[in-house]
mmCIF file of C-alpha atoms in Angstrom:
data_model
loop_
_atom_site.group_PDB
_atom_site.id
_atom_site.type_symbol
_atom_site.label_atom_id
_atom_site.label_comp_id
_atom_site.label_asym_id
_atom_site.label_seq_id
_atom_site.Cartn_x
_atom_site.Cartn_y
_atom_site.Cartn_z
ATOM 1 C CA UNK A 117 -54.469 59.425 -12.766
ATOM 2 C CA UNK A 118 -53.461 63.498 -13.050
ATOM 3 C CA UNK A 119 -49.906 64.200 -12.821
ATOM 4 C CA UNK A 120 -48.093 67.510 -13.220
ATOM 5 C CA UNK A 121 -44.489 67.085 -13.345
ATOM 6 C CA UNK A 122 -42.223 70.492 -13.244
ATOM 7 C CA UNK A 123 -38.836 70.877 -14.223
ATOM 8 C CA UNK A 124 -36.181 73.436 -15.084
ATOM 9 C CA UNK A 125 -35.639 74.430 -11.722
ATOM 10 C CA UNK A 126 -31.825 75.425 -10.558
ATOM 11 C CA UNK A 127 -29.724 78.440 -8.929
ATOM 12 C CA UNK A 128 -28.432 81.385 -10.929
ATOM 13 C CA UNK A 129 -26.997 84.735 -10.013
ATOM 14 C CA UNK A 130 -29.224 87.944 -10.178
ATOM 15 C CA UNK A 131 -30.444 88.809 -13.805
ATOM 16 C CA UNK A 132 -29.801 85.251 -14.725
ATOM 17 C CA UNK A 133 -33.024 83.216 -16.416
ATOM 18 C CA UNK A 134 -34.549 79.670 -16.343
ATOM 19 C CA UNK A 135 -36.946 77.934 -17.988
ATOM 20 C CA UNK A 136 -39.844 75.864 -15.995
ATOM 21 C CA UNK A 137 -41.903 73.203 -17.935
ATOM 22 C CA UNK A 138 -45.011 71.362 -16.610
ATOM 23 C CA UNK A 139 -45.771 68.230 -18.140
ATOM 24 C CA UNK A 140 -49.968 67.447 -17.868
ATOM 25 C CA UNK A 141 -51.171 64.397 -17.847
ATOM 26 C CA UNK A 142 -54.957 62.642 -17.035
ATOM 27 C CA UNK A 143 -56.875 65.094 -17.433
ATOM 28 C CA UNK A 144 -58.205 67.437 -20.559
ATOM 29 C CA UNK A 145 -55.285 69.801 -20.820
ATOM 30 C CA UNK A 146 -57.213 72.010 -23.620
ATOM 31 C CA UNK A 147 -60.194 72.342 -21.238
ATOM 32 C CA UNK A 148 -57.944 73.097 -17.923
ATOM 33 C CA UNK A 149 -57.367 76.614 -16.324
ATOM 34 C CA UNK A 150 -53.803 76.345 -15.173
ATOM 35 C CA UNK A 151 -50.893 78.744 -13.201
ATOM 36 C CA UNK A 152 -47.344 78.452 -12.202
ATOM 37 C CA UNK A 153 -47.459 79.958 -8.154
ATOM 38 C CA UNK A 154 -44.211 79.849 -5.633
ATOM 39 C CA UNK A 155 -43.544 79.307 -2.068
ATOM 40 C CA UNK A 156 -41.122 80.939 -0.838
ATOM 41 C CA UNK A 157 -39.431 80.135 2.951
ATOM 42 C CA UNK A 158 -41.919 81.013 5.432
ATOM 43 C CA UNK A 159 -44.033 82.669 3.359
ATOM 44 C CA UNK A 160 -47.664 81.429 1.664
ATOM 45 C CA UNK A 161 -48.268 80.433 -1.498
ATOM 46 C CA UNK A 162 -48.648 83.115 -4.058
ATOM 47 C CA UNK A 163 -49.927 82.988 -7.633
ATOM 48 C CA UNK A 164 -47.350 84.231 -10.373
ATOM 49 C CA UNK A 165 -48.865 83.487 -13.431
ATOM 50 C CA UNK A 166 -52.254 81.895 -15.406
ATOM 51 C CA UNK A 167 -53.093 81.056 -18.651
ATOM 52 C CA UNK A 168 -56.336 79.818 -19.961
ATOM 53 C CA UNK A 169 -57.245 77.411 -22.864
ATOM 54 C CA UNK A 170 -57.513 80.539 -25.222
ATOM 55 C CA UNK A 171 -53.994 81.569 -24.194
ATOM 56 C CA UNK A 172 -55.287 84.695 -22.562
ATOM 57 C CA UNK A 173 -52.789 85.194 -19.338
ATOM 58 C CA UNK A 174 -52.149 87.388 -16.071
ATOM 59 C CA UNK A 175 -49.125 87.945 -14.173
ATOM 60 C CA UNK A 176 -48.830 88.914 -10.155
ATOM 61 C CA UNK A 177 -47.566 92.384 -9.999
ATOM 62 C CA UNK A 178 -43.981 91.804 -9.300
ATOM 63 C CA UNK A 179 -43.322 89.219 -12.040
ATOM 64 C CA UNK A 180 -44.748 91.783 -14.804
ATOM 65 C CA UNK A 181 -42.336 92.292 -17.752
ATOM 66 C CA UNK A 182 -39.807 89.646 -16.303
ATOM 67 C CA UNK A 183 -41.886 86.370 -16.689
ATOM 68 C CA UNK A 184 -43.890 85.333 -19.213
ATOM 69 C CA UNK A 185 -46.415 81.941 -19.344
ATOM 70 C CA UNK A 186 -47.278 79.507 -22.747
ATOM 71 C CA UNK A 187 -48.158 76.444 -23.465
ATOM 72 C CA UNK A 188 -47.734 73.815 -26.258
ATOM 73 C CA UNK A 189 -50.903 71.749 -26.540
ATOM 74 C CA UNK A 190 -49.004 69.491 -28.613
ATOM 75 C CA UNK A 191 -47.047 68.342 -26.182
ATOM 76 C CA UNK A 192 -49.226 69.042 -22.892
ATOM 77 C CA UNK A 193 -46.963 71.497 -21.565
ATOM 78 C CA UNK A 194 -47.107 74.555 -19.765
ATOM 79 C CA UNK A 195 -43.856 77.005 -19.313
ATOM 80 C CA UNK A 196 -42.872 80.001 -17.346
ATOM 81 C CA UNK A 197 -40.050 81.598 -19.066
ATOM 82 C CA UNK A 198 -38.481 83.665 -16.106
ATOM 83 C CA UNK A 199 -36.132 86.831 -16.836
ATOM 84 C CA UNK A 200 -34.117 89.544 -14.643
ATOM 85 C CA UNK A 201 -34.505 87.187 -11.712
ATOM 86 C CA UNK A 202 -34.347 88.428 -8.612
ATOM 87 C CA UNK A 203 -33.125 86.747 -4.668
ATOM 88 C CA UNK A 204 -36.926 87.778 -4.014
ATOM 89 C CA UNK A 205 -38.069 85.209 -7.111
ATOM 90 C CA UNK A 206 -36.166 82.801 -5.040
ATOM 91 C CA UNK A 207 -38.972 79.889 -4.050
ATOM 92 C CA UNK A 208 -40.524 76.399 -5.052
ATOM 93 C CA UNK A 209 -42.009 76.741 -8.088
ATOM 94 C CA UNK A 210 -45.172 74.654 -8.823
ATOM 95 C CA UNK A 211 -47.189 74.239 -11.234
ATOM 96 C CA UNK A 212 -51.078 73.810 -11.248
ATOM 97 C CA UNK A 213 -54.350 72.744 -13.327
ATOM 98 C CA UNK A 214 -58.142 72.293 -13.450
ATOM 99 C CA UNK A 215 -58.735 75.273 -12.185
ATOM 100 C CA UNK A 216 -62.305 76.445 -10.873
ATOM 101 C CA UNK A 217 -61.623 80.301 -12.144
ATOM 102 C CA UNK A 218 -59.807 81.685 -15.446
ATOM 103 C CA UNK A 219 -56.701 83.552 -14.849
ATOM 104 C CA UNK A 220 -57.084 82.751 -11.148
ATOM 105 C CA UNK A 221 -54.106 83.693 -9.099
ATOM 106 C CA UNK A 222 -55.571 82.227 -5.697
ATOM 107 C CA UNK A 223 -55.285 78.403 -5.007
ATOM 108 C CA UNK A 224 -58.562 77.913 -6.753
ATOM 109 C CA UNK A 225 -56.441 74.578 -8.656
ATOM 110 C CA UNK A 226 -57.477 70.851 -8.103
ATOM 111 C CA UNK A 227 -54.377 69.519 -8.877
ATOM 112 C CA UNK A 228 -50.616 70.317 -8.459
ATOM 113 C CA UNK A 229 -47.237 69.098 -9.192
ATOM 114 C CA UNK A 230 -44.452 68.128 -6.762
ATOM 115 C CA UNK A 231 -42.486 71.847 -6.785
ATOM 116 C CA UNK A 232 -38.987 72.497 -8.462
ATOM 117 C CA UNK A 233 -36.765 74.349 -6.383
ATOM 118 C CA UNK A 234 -35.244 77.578 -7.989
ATOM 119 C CA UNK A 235 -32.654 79.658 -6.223
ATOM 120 C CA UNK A 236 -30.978 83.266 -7.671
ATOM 121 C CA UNK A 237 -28.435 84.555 -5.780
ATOM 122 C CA UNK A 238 -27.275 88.261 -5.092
#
């Protein structure tokens, strides 16, 4: 059975940072494309960030220079280190893997976690 369990999530104030981590299990983690995307209120699902087995990764325009992905093999765990957030970062976080593309920003991801909630205020 896949799971992808996210944590890290909070609130903080503008310019604040968090930490998410995505713990993998079931399936090949070495072999897996995987991406953190957010959902923000009323909005779709957007890609932030991807990674692929060779550590190669790609960020969504807006999160360029503030966020950064990695991943410990070790421990079968992805991260999105988030700086300089913003009220507009503000969103459910989630975290996905076995992905049909590398780097894909798009939902192109068979499985996904459950969403932590992360809030930054003004």
């Amino acid at each position: 059975q896949v799971q992808l369990v996210e944590s890290g999530g909070g609130s903080v104030q503008a310019g604040g940072s968090l930490r998410l981590s995505c713990v993998v299990s079931g399936i090949n983690y070495r072999l897996s494309y995987m991406a953190w995307f957010r959902q923000a209120p009323g909005k779709e699902r957007e890609g932030v960030a991807a990674i692929d087995s060779d550590g190669n990764t790609r960020f969504e325009d807006s999160v360029k220079g503030r966020f950064f992905i990695s991943q410990d093999n070790a421990k079968n765990t992805l991260y999105l280190q988030m700086n300089s957030l913003q009220p507009e970062d503000t969103a459910v976080y989630y975290c996905a893997a076995g992905g049909y593309l590398s780097l894909s920003l798009t939902r192109t991801y068979k499985y996904w976690g459950q969403g932590t909630q992360v809030t930054v205020s003004s």
